[in-house]
mmCIF file of C-alpha atoms and ligand atoms in Angstrom:
data_model
loop_
_atom_site.group_PDB
_atom_site.id
_atom_site.type_symbol
_atom_site.label_atom_id
_atom_site.label_comp_id
_atom_site.label_asym_id
_atom_site.label_seq_id
_atom_site.Cartn_x
_atom_site.Cartn_y
_atom_site.Cartn_z
ATOM 1 C CA MET D 348 158.089 174.733 -13.162
ATOM 2 C CA PHE D 349 157.193 173.813 -9.608
ATOM 3 C CA GLU D 350 154.249 171.648 -10.609
ATOM 4 C CA ARG D 351 156.777 169.007 -11.587
ATOM 5 C CA LEU D 352 158.214 168.823 -8.084
ATOM 6 C CA GLU D 353 157.231 165.910 -5.920
ATOM 7 C CA ALA D 354 156.611 166.402 -2.212
ATOM 8 C CA VAL D 355 159.505 165.273 -0.030
ATOM 9 C CA VAL D 356 158.830 162.695 2.668
ATOM 10 C CA PRO D 357 159.028 164.730 5.910
ATOM 11 C CA ASP D 358 162.071 164.219 8.138
ATOM 12 C CA PRO D 359 161.055 161.500 10.641
ATOM 13 C CA ILE D 360 162.307 163.619 13.562
ATOM 14 C CA LEU D 361 159.780 166.344 12.674
ATOM 15 C CA GLY D 362 156.997 163.742 12.675
ATOM 16 C CA LEU D 363 158.221 162.505 16.039
ATOM 17 C CA MET D 364 158.210 166.054 17.455
ATOM 18 C CA ALA D 365 154.653 166.610 16.206
ATOM 19 C CA ALA D 366 153.479 163.256 17.630
ATOM 20 C CA PHE D 367 155.048 164.098 20.999
ATOM 21 C CA ARG D 368 153.398 167.522 21.097
ATOM 22 C CA ALA D 369 150.016 165.983 20.272
ATOM 23 C CA ASP D 370 150.297 163.259 22.940
ATOM 24 C CA PRO D 371 148.152 164.310 25.923
ATOM 25 C CA ASP D 372 149.637 161.718 28.316
ATOM 26 C CA PRO D 373 151.164 163.449 31.376
ATOM 27 C CA HIS D 374 153.959 160.849 31.614
ATOM 28 C CA LYS D 375 155.258 161.375 28.083
ATOM 29 C CA VAL D 376 159.033 161.474 27.679
ATOM 30 C CA ASP D 377 160.777 163.141 24.716
ATOM 31 C CA LEU D 378 164.124 161.516 23.945
ATOM 32 C CA GLY D 379 163.902 162.379 20.248
ATOM 33 C CA VAL D 380 164.951 165.946 19.545
ATOM 34 C CA GLY D 381 168.673 166.683 19.862
ATOM 35 C CA VAL D 382 168.610 169.681 22.164
ATOM 36 C CA TYR D 383 169.886 169.916 25.728
ATOM 37 C CA ARG D 384 167.211 169.910 28.405
ATOM 38 C CA ASP D 385 167.553 170.846 32.062
ATOM 39 C CA GLU D 386 165.998 169.012 35.010
ATOM 40 C CA ARG D 387 162.692 170.788 34.312
ATOM 41 C CA GLY D 388 162.697 169.706 30.694
ATOM 42 C CA ASP D 389 163.490 173.222 29.434
ATOM 43 C CA THR D 390 166.176 174.432 27.024
ATOM 44 C CA PRO D 391 166.821 177.781 28.707
ATOM 45 C CA VAL D 392 168.816 180.788 27.544
ATOM 46 C CA LEU D 393 172.095 180.560 29.495
ATOM 47 C CA ALA D 394 172.601 183.285 32.115
ATOM 48 C CA SER D 395 175.971 184.179 30.556
ATOM 49 C CA VAL D 396 174.239 184.544 27.172
ATOM 50 C CA ARG D 397 171.519 186.758 28.655
ATOM 51 C CA GLN D 398 174.107 188.996 30.248
ATOM 52 C CA ALA D 399 176.243 189.269 27.115
ATOM 53 C CA GLU D 400 173.121 189.889 25.046
ATOM 54 C CA SER D 401 171.918 192.744 27.276
ATOM 55 C CA ALA D 402 175.347 194.361 27.127
ATOM 56 C CA LEU D 403 175.392 193.948 23.358
ATOM 57 C CA ILE D 404 172.002 195.554 22.884
ATOM 58 C CA ALA D 405 172.957 198.443 25.173
ATOM 59 C CA ARG D 406 176.133 199.240 23.248
ATOM 60 C CA GLN D 407 175.231 198.342 19.661
ATOM 61 C CA SER D 408 174.792 201.469 17.571
ATOM 62 C CA THR D 409 174.414 199.999 14.080
ATOM 63 C CA LYS D 410 173.215 196.942 12.238
ATOM 64 C CA THR D 411 175.353 197.527 9.209
ATOM 65 C CA TYR D 412 177.185 194.586 7.644
ATOM 66 C CA VAL D 413 180.186 193.158 9.443
ATOM 67 C CA ALA D 414 182.104 191.133 6.825
ATOM 68 C CA PRO D 415 181.742 187.925 4.794
ATOM 69 C CA ALA D 416 184.175 186.228 7.184
ATOM 70 C CA GLY D 417 182.109 187.477 10.132
ATOM 71 C CA ASN D 418 183.200 188.929 13.451
ATOM 72 C CA ALA D 419 187.008 188.845 13.635
ATOM 73 C CA GLY D 420 187.017 188.821 17.457
ATOM 74 C CA PHE D 421 184.624 185.874 17.512
ATOM 75 C CA ASN D 422 186.696 183.979 14.939
ATOM 76 C CA GLN D 423 189.861 184.438 16.953
ATOM 77 C CA ALA D 424 188.182 183.538 20.257
ATOM 78 C CA MET D 425 186.688 180.404 18.701
ATOM 79 C CA ALA D 426 190.030 179.310 17.259
ATOM 80 C CA GLN D 427 191.514 179.652 20.744
ATOM 81 C CA LEU D 428 188.617 177.843 22.387
ATOM 82 C CA VAL D 429 188.919 174.917 19.990
ATOM 83 C CA LEU D 430 192.702 174.721 19.803
ATOM 84 C CA GLY D 431 193.791 176.180 23.147
ATOM 85 C CA ALA D 432 195.418 179.616 23.345
ATOM 86 C CA ALA D 433 199.035 178.581 22.735
ATOM 87 C CA HIS D 434 198.449 175.967 20.061
ATOM 88 C CA PRO D 435 201.427 175.511 17.689
ATOM 89 C CA ALA D 436 199.280 176.007 14.560
ATOM 90 C CA LEU D 437 198.167 179.388 15.963
ATOM 91 C CA THR D 438 201.706 180.375 16.862
ATOM 92 C CA ALA D 439 202.853 179.395 13.361
ATOM 93 C CA ASP D 440 200.076 181.579 11.857
ATOM 94 C CA ARG D 441 198.618 178.606 9.974
ATOM 95 C CA VAL D 442 195.011 178.909 11.199
ATOM 96 C CA ARG D 443 192.319 180.835 9.304
ATOM 97 C CA SER D 444 188.780 181.082 10.638
ATOM 98 C CA VAL D 445 185.470 182.213 9.231
ATOM 99 C CA GLN D 446 182.160 182.595 10.975
ATOM 100 C CA ALA D 447 179.316 180.483 9.593
ATOM 101 C CA PRO D 448 175.583 180.089 10.218
ATOM 102 C CA GLY D 449 175.873 177.268 12.751
ATOM 103 C CA GLY D 450 177.904 174.099 12.547
ATOM 104 C CA CYS D 451 175.784 173.220 9.497
ATOM 105 C CA GLY D 452 176.953 176.315 7.659
ATOM 106 C CA ALA D 453 180.548 175.514 8.580
ATOM 107 C CA LEU D 454 180.206 171.931 7.333
ATOM 108 C CA ARG D 455 178.712 173.086 4.048
ATOM 109 C CA LEU D 456 181.333 175.781 3.547
ATOM 110 C CA GLY D 457 184.123 173.267 4.206
ATOM 111 C CA ALA D 458 182.580 170.875 1.682
ATOM 112 C CA GLU D 459 182.354 173.681 -0.885
ATOM 113 C CA LEU D 460 186.037 174.473 -0.360
ATOM 114 C CA ILE D 461 187.028 170.839 -0.863
ATOM 115 C CA ARG D 462 184.910 170.714 -3.996
ATOM 116 C CA ALA D 463 186.534 173.884 -5.307
ATOM 117 C CA ALA D 464 190.020 172.477 -4.643
ATOM 118 C CA ALA D 465 189.510 168.896 -5.822
ATOM 119 C CA PRO D 466 186.026 168.142 -7.212
ATOM 120 C CA ASP D 467 186.508 164.353 -7.365
ATOM 121 C CA THR D 468 187.273 164.058 -3.659
ATOM 122 C CA VAL D 469 185.271 161.481 -1.721
ATOM 123 C CA VAL D 470 184.254 162.267 1.852
ATOM 124 C CA HIS D 471 184.164 159.253 4.169
ATOM 125 C CA VAL D 472 181.713 159.366 7.053
ATOM 126 C CA SER D 473 181.235 157.029 9.999
ATOM 127 C CA THR D 474 178.579 154.301 10.050
ATOM 128 C CA PRO D 475 176.304 155.639 11.343
ATOM 129 C CA THR D 476 176.729 159.391 11.266
ATOM 130 C CA TRP D 477 174.496 162.372 11.935
ATOM 131 C CA ALA D 478 171.752 162.206 9.302
ATOM 132 C CA ASN D 479 172.257 165.801 8.178
ATOM 133 C CA HIS D 480 175.884 165.156 7.202
ATOM 134 C CA THR D 481 174.635 163.580 3.986
ATOM 135 C CA PRO D 482 172.699 166.535 2.541
ATOM 136 C CA LEU D 483 175.193 169.072 3.919
ATOM 137 C CA LEU D 484 178.262 167.455 2.402
ATOM 138 C CA ALA D 485 176.833 165.727 -0.667
ATOM 139 C CA GLY D 486 174.863 168.902 -1.460
ATOM 140 C CA SER D 487 178.127 170.524 -2.487
ATOM 141 C CA GLY D 488 178.535 167.860 -5.180
ATOM 142 C CA LEU D 489 181.092 165.726 -3.326
ATOM 143 C CA ARG D 490 180.647 161.966 -3.218
ATOM 144 C CA LEU D 491 180.102 160.345 0.186
ATOM 145 C CA GLU D 492 181.133 156.880 1.316
ATOM 146 C CA SER D 493 181.132 155.326 4.764
ATOM 147 C CA TYR D 494 183.607 153.586 7.022
ATOM 148 C CA PRO D 495 182.761 151.174 9.879
ATOM 149 C CA TYR D 496 182.486 152.906 13.240
ATOM 150 C CA PHE D 497 179.883 151.864 15.780
ATOM 151 C CA ASP D 498 180.056 148.423 17.350
ATOM 152 C CA PRO D 499 176.534 147.495 18.541
ATOM 153 C CA PRO D 500 177.525 144.553 20.793
ATOM 154 C CA THR D 501 179.828 146.713 22.935
ATOM 155 C CA GLY D 502 178.331 150.170 22.370
ATOM 156 C CA GLY D 503 181.879 151.316 21.506
ATOM 157 C CA VAL D 504 183.912 151.887 18.354
ATOM 158 C CA GLN D 505 184.929 149.129 15.919
ATOM 159 C CA PHE D 506 188.371 150.646 15.799
ATOM 160 C CA ASP D 507 190.124 147.817 13.972
ATOM 161 C CA ALA D 508 187.510 147.727 11.214
ATOM 162 C CA MET D 509 187.558 151.515 11.037
ATOM 163 C CA THR D 510 191.312 151.768 10.616
ATOM 164 C CA ALA D 511 191.392 148.829 8.187
ATOM 165 C CA ALA D 512 188.904 150.686 5.963
ATOM 166 C CA LEU D 513 190.725 154.026 6.225
ATOM 167 C CA GLU D 514 194.027 152.307 5.481
ATOM 168 C CA ARG D 515 192.686 151.482 2.005
ATOM 169 C CA LEU D 516 191.794 155.084 1.078
ATOM 170 C CA PRO D 517 193.765 156.967 -1.550
ATOM 171 C CA ALA D 518 195.816 160.042 -0.644
ATOM 172 C CA GLY D 519 193.650 163.159 -0.507
ATOM 173 C CA ALA D 520 190.496 161.328 0.601
ATOM 174 C CA VAL D 521 188.569 163.262 3.252
ATOM 175 C CA VAL D 522 187.649 161.599 6.551
ATOM 176 C CA LEU D 523 184.865 163.217 8.520
ATOM 177 C CA LEU D 524 185.449 162.712 12.246
ATOM 178 C CA HIS D 525 183.306 163.694 15.233
ATOM 179 C CA ALA D 526 185.532 165.493 17.745
ATOM 180 C CA ALA D 527 183.598 164.149 20.759
ATOM 181 C CA CYS D 528 180.067 163.158 21.768
ATOM 182 C CA HIS D 529 179.468 161.236 18.544
ATOM 183 C CA ASN D 530 176.012 161.825 17.122
ATOM 184 C CA PRO D 531 174.024 159.550 17.030
ATOM 185 C CA THR D 532 175.849 156.870 19.031
ATOM 186 C CA GLY D 533 177.718 158.527 21.934
ATOM 187 C CA ALA D 534 180.708 156.259 21.151
ATOM 188 C CA ASP D 535 183.924 158.305 21.088
ATOM 189 C CA LEU D 536 187.536 157.559 20.206
ATOM 190 C CA SER D 537 189.928 157.246 23.147
ATOM 191 C CA GLN D 538 193.053 159.408 23.252
ATOM 192 C CA ALA D 539 195.146 156.356 22.305
ATOM 193 C CA GLN D 540 192.875 155.768 19.314
ATOM 194 C CA TRP D 541 193.165 159.415 18.209
ATOM 195 C CA ARG D 542 196.960 158.976 18.307
ATOM 196 C CA GLU D 543 196.784 155.796 16.259
ATOM 197 C CA LEU D 544 194.439 157.458 13.805
ATOM 198 C CA LEU D 545 196.828 160.389 13.479
ATOM 199 C CA ALA D 546 199.623 158.051 12.382
ATOM 200 C CA LEU D 547 197.306 156.469 9.811
ATOM 201 C CA VAL D 548 196.042 159.810 8.457
ATOM 202 C CA LYS D 549 199.652 161.016 8.151
ATOM 203 C CA ARG D 550 200.832 157.847 6.442
ATOM 204 C CA ARG D 551 197.909 157.727 4.000
ATOM 205 C CA ARG D 552 197.938 161.526 3.500
ATOM 206 C CA LEU D 553 194.223 161.872 4.209
ATOM 207 C CA LEU D 554 192.490 165.163 4.967
ATOM 208 C CA PRO D 555 190.599 165.177 8.285
ATOM 209 C CA PHE D 556 187.398 167.216 8.401
ATOM 210 C CA ILE D 557 186.459 167.407 12.077
ATOM 211 C CA ASP D 558 182.926 168.173 13.205
ATOM 212 C CA MET D 559 182.862 169.673 16.680
ATOM 213 C CA ALA D 560 179.305 170.306 17.794
ATOM 214 C CA TYR D 561 179.495 169.392 21.486
ATOM 215 C CA GLN D 562 182.707 170.805 22.961
ATOM 216 C CA GLY D 563 182.390 170.767 26.744
ATOM 217 C CA LEU D 564 179.453 168.372 26.948
ATOM 218 C CA GLY D 565 181.540 165.186 27.014
ATOM 219 C CA ASP D 566 184.506 165.188 29.407
ATOM 220 C CA GLY D 567 185.343 168.912 29.416
ATOM 221 C CA LEU D 568 186.259 171.729 27.039
ATOM 222 C CA ASP D 569 189.898 170.640 26.789
ATOM 223 C CA ALA D 570 189.336 166.876 26.896
ATOM 224 C CA ASP D 571 186.697 167.074 24.156
ATOM 225 C CA ALA D 572 189.147 168.962 21.952
ATOM 226 C CA PHE D 573 191.905 166.386 22.315
ATOM 227 C CA GLY D 574 191.520 164.994 18.785
ATOM 228 C CA PRO D 575 191.276 168.330 16.945
ATOM 229 C CA ARG D 576 194.204 169.786 18.914
ATOM 230 C CA LEU D 577 196.397 166.775 18.210
ATOM 231 C CA PHE D 578 195.535 166.667 14.516
ATOM 232 C CA CYS D 579 195.943 170.421 14.008
ATOM 233 C CA ALA D 580 199.348 170.314 15.704
ATOM 234 C CA GLU D 581 200.671 167.376 13.705
ATOM 235 C CA LEU D 582 199.158 167.568 10.237
ATOM 236 C CA PRO D 583 199.758 169.983 7.356
ATOM 237 C CA GLU D 584 196.060 170.489 6.614
ATOM 238 C CA VAL D 585 192.877 170.099 8.675
ATOM 239 C CA LEU D 586 189.343 171.480 8.479
ATOM 240 C CA CYS D 587 187.308 171.882 11.634
ATOM 241 C CA ALA D 588 183.619 172.863 11.695
ATOM 242 C CA VAL D 589 182.427 174.155 15.070
ATOM 243 C CA SER D 590 178.928 174.759 16.405
ATOM 244 C CA CYS D 591 177.929 177.064 19.276
ATOM 245 C CA SER D 592 174.368 175.720 19.245
ATOM 246 C CA LYS D 593 174.686 173.287 22.142
ATOM 247 C CA ASN D 594 177.466 174.539 24.407
ATOM 248 C CA PHE D 595 176.238 178.155 24.252
ATOM 249 C CA GLY D 596 172.572 177.162 23.827
ATOM 250 C CA LEU D 597 172.398 179.470 20.794
ATOM 251 C CA TYR D 598 170.555 177.050 18.497
ATOM 252 C CA ARG D 599 168.354 179.499 16.631
ATOM 253 C CA GLU D 600 170.975 182.225 16.417
ATOM 254 C CA ARG D 601 172.899 180.104 13.876
ATOM 255 C CA THR D 602 176.367 180.535 15.307
ATOM 256 C CA GLY D 603 179.385 178.524 14.246
ATOM 257 C CA SER D 604 182.828 178.739 12.719
ATOM 258 C CA LEU D 605 185.027 176.961 10.233
ATOM 259 C CA HIS D 606 188.749 176.699 10.989
ATOM 260 C CA LEU D 607 191.267 175.814 8.336
ATOM 261 C CA ILE D 608 194.823 174.777 9.095
ATOM 262 C CA GLY D 609 197.040 175.361 6.077
ATOM 263 C CA GLU D 610 200.502 174.043 5.367
ATOM 264 C CA SER D 611 201.955 177.578 5.468
ATOM 265 C CA PRO D 612 200.627 181.077 6.250
ATOM 266 C CA ARG D 613 200.600 181.796 2.519
ATOM 267 C CA ALA D 614 198.588 178.643 1.686
ATOM 268 C CA ALA D 615 196.223 179.430 4.556
ATOM 269 C CA ASP D 616 195.684 182.970 3.233
ATOM 270 C CA ALA D 617 194.841 181.678 -0.238
ATOM 271 C CA ALA D 618 192.381 179.148 1.233
ATOM 272 C CA LEU D 619 190.801 181.888 3.359
ATOM 273 C CA SER D 620 190.271 184.049 0.288
ATOM 274 C CA GLN D 621 188.475 181.097 -1.319
ATOM 275 C CA LEU D 622 186.344 180.562 1.792
ATOM 276 C CA VAL D 623 185.307 184.216 1.703
ATOM 277 C CA ARG D 624 184.476 183.946 -1.998
ATOM 278 C CA LEU D 625 182.373 180.821 -1.381
ATOM 279 C CA ALA D 626 180.591 182.359 1.609
ATOM 280 C CA ARG D 627 179.737 185.426 -0.519
ATOM 281 C CA GLY D 628 178.026 183.110 -2.985
ATOM 282 C CA ILE D 629 175.990 181.217 -0.394
ATOM 283 C CA TRP D 630 174.948 183.518 2.471
ATOM 284 C CA SER D 631 177.076 186.556 1.683
ATOM 285 C CA MET D 632 177.275 187.658 5.327
ATOM 286 C CA PRO D 633 176.734 185.420 8.348
ATOM 287 C CA PRO D 634 174.186 186.421 11.026
ATOM 288 C CA ASP D 635 175.891 188.592 13.630
ATOM 289 C CA HIS D 636 173.896 188.335 16.837
ATOM 290 C CA GLY D 637 174.989 184.935 18.179
ATOM 291 C CA ALA D 638 178.633 185.476 17.263
ATOM 292 C CA ALA D 639 178.641 188.888 18.964
ATOM 293 C CA ILE D 640 177.245 187.224 22.112
ATOM 294 C CA VAL D 641 179.877 184.465 22.056
ATOM 295 C CA HIS D 642 182.613 187.035 21.519
ATOM 296 C CA GLY D 643 181.221 189.043 24.441
ATOM 297 C CA ILE D 644 181.330 185.977 26.689
ATOM 298 C CA LEU D 645 184.746 184.693 25.684
ATOM 299 C CA SER D 646 186.426 188.108 25.895
ATOM 300 C CA ASP D 647 185.163 189.012 29.363
ATOM 301 C CA GLU D 648 186.766 187.151 32.230
ATOM 302 C CA SER D 649 183.773 187.140 34.530
ATOM 303 C CA LEU D 650 181.258 186.227 31.798
ATOM 304 C CA ARG D 651 183.580 183.521 30.559
ATOM 305 C CA GLY D 652 183.798 182.109 34.080
ATOM 306 C CA ARG D 653 180.027 182.093 34.338
ATOM 307 C CA TRP D 654 179.703 180.348 30.977
ATOM 308 C CA LEU D 655 182.319 177.736 31.980
ATOM 309 C CA GLU D 656 180.206 176.943 35.043
ATOM 310 C CA GLU D 657 177.086 176.641 32.933
ATOM 311 C CA VAL D 658 178.771 174.258 30.474
ATOM 312 C CA ALA D 659 180.091 172.224 33.402
ATOM 313 C CA ALA D 660 176.575 172.030 34.846
ATOM 314 C CA MET D 661 175.187 170.730 31.545
ATOM 315 C CA ARG D 662 177.998 168.189 31.324
ATOM 316 C CA ARG D 663 177.565 167.027 34.918
ATOM 317 C CA ARG D 664 173.833 166.604 34.438
ATOM 318 C CA ILE D 665 174.341 164.459 31.322
ATOM 319 C CA GLN D 666 177.072 162.364 32.952
ATOM 320 C CA GLY D 667 174.967 161.905 36.099
ATOM 321 C CA LEU D 668 171.910 160.892 34.080
ATOM 322 C CA ARG D 669 173.977 158.352 32.175
ATOM 323 C CA LEU D 670 175.035 156.657 35.400
ATOM 324 C CA GLU D 671 171.557 156.806 36.897
ATOM 325 C CA VAL D 672 169.863 155.415 33.806
ATOM 326 C CA VAL D 673 172.346 152.526 33.756
ATOM 327 C CA GLN D 674 171.505 151.826 37.398
ATOM 328 C CA GLN D 675 167.753 151.938 36.783
ATOM 329 C CA LEU D 676 168.035 149.716 33.708
ATOM 330 C CA ARG D 677 170.176 147.291 35.707
ATOM 331 C CA ASP D 678 167.392 147.079 38.299
ATOM 332 C CA TYR D 679 164.490 146.766 35.887
ATOM 333 C CA CYS D 680 166.091 144.935 32.946
ATOM 334 C CA PRO D 681 168.688 142.650 34.597
ATOM 335 C CA GLN D 682 168.581 140.293 31.618
ATOM 336 C CA ARG D 683 170.297 142.904 29.425
ATOM 337 C CA ASP D 684 173.497 144.883 29.920
ATOM 338 C CA PHE D 685 173.050 148.610 29.310
ATOM 339 C CA GLY D 686 176.328 149.473 31.055
ATOM 340 C CA PHE D 687 177.735 150.868 27.791
ATOM 341 C CA ILE D 688 175.478 153.933 28.191
ATOM 342 C CA GLY D 689 177.634 154.987 31.148
ATOM 343 C CA GLY D 690 180.818 154.803 29.073
ATOM 344 C CA GLN D 691 179.459 156.858 26.190
ATOM 345 C CA ARG D 692 179.649 160.634 25.994
ATOM 346 C CA GLY D 693 177.445 163.565 25.061
ATOM 347 C CA MET D 694 173.708 163.703 24.741
ATOM 348 C CA PHE D 695 173.106 160.646 22.587
ATOM 349 C CA SER D 696 173.140 156.886 22.913
ATOM 350 C CA PHE D 697 171.936 154.128 20.692
ATOM 351 C CA CYS D 698 170.203 151.982 23.274
ATOM 352 C CA GLY D 699 170.125 149.008 20.875
ATOM 353 C CA ILE D 700 166.468 148.041 20.907
ATOM 354 C CA THR D 701 164.574 147.098 17.742
ATOM 355 C CA ALA D 702 162.336 149.433 15.727
ATOM 356 C CA ALA D 703 159.336 147.384 16.919
ATOM 357 C CA GLN D 704 160.402 147.924 20.522
ATOM 358 C CA VAL D 705 160.889 151.662 19.863
ATOM 359 C CA ARG D 706 157.348 151.745 18.472
ATOM 360 C CA ALA D 707 155.998 149.875 21.486
ATOM 361 C CA LEU D 708 157.743 152.351 23.807
ATOM 362 C CA ARG D 709 156.014 155.177 21.985
ATOM 363 C CA GLU D 710 152.573 153.622 21.590
ATOM 364 C CA ARG D 711 152.240 151.938 24.969
ATOM 365 C CA HIS D 712 154.407 154.075 27.226
ATOM 366 C CA HIS D 713 154.584 157.531 25.539
ATOM 367 C CA VAL D 714 158.387 157.410 25.392
ATOM 368 C CA TYR D 715 159.615 158.951 22.127
ATOM 369 C CA MET D 716 162.926 158.156 20.453
ATOM 370 C CA THR D 717 163.948 157.780 16.805
ATOM 371 C CA ASP D 718 163.403 154.381 15.143
ATOM 372 C CA ASP D 719 167.124 153.600 15.196
ATOM 373 C CA SER D 720 166.827 153.692 19.039
ATOM 374 C CA ARG D 721 168.853 156.889 19.438
ATOM 375 C CA MET D 722 167.922 158.502 22.723
ATOM 376 C CA ASN D 723 168.723 161.994 23.909
ATOM 377 C CA ILE D 724 169.871 161.327 27.461
ATOM 378 C CA ALA D 725 169.264 164.989 28.382
ATOM 379 C CA GLY D 726 165.561 164.415 27.654
ATOM 380 C CA LEU D 727 165.358 162.312 30.837
ATOM 381 C CA ARG D 728 164.645 163.741 34.278
ATOM 382 C CA ARG D 729 165.278 162.262 37.691
ATOM 383 C CA GLU D 730 161.531 162.062 38.217
ATOM 384 C CA ASN D 731 160.912 159.954 35.096
ATOM 385 C CA LEU D 732 164.009 157.736 35.085
ATOM 386 C CA GLU D 733 162.201 154.939 36.852
ATOM 387 C CA TYR D 734 159.179 155.279 34.573
ATOM 388 C CA PHE D 735 161.504 155.019 31.585
ATOM 389 C CA ALA D 736 163.318 151.947 32.940
ATOM 390 C CA ARG D 737 160.036 150.224 33.717
ATOM 391 C CA ALA D 738 158.754 150.954 30.201
ATOM 392 C CA MET D 739 161.975 149.556 28.728
ATOM 393 C CA ALA D 740 161.589 146.401 30.826
ATOM 394 C CA GLN D 741 158.066 145.910 29.563
ATOM 395 C CA VAL D 742 158.893 146.327 25.877
ATOM 396 C CA LEU D 743 161.946 144.112 26.137
ATOM 397 C CA VAL D 744 159.741 141.315 27.415
ATOM 398 C CA ALA D 745 156.601 141.985 25.414
ATOM 399 C CA ALA D 746 157.415 143.573 22.061
ATOM 400 C CA PRO D 747 158.328 141.448 19.068
ATOM 401 C CA LYS D 748 161.943 141.613 17.922
HETATM 402 C C1 LIG B 1748 177.117 166.151 14.757
HETATM 403 C C2 LIG B 1748 176.572 167.523 14.524
HETATM 404 N N1 LIG B 1748 177.253 168.362 13.749
HETATM 405 C C3 LIG B 1748 176.830 169.601 13.526
HETATM 406 C C4 LIG B 1748 175.667 170.069 14.072
HETATM 407 C C5 LIG B 1748 175.314 171.476 13.707
HETATM 408 O O1 LIG B 1748 174.437 172.167 14.420
HETATM 409 P P1 LIG B 1748 174.068 173.675 14.150
HETATM 410 O O2 LIG B 1748 174.075 173.926 12.677
HETATM 411 O O3 LIG B 1748 172.714 173.822 14.743
HETATM 412 O O4 LIG B 1748 175.091 174.517 14.835
HETATM 413 C C6 LIG B 1748 174.899 169.223 14.892
HETATM 414 C C7 LIG B 1748 173.630 169.644 15.468
HETATM 415 O O5 LIG B 1748 172.830 168.894 15.921
HETATM 416 C C8 LIG B 1748 175.381 167.912 15.129
HETATM 417 O O6 LIG B 1748 174.729 167.048 15.896
#
């Protein structure tokens, strides 16, 4: 059977990681992989996570199964983190949450639910969107289409083109939205644009599926949740997939949650029973460790305070780097305006150089980013900002377009 299978072309990001590792140059800069890095270039275990983990190990007396929907305390704490403690959908008992293996698991589970409810549904994703959205969502059998989003000349959102495209969708179409820190572009919707989008989604009776993988790394935990909170308060149905990989630094622990807002408590209960059924058929039980850590942090005032400080430190570092890189690029590449990088949010920016220039950066200057010119801002360090800006200046002048 397997002799008939053809080898898959490896994911370019894996090739980039391997090339970076193999590069012996001491000045090499990794802006490829999408993980947070501190000023030393490390992705450390957060102190709040370490503390919660030690307490967990000390008190845990069994490794028996928890439940297909996961840790109930974690699910509730995550719903409150995403929506805010006194959110009207919570008060109205319209929110149901299940734990999932990472934001990816939550995205897939949400797609499976949509497919179970209405198999012909089309999911509309932004142009561009995170590359893994395609296999995660289309893998459930749903069809994917795209709507205009990123505006290369301004580094912002083509909001008019976006809304014009969404305005043409039939009722029941699903729109995948990034809550904040859009991956791969860093271009986010403003609060006014979220409000305008809400009116459109209501009028056209679309179903928003919100992907929230970076809460706290943009403008703050509350500010980054503006869109999801607004939509969940105002719409009859919303799906929201949440990842704890970045803001808790729990990448490999596969920790995430899916939140469903139903029209009524009864409809939400029925949907939850379907989510549990679907989860049983995919992973049966989600991994416990990361969720137990997150629950430990969010339910303990002092640990929560420590975690809030750690998220704020990550956010401040990214925001600071954005401003500093703009300044350095202004000094070294005055012929080109990179000011948009300062207005974008989260770890990523499309810096807008050509694939040939990306290659030249890699081959001549040991600076690694993906061919579409997405850079992970957190991969920069104060000590190599100038090196990076100088390398950019050289490829802008020398490399073919
Ligand atoms: C936009 C987006 N959504 C979801 C995820 C899910 O991440 P994970 O499954 O590691 O929690 C990521 C991770 O990079 C992401 O960038």
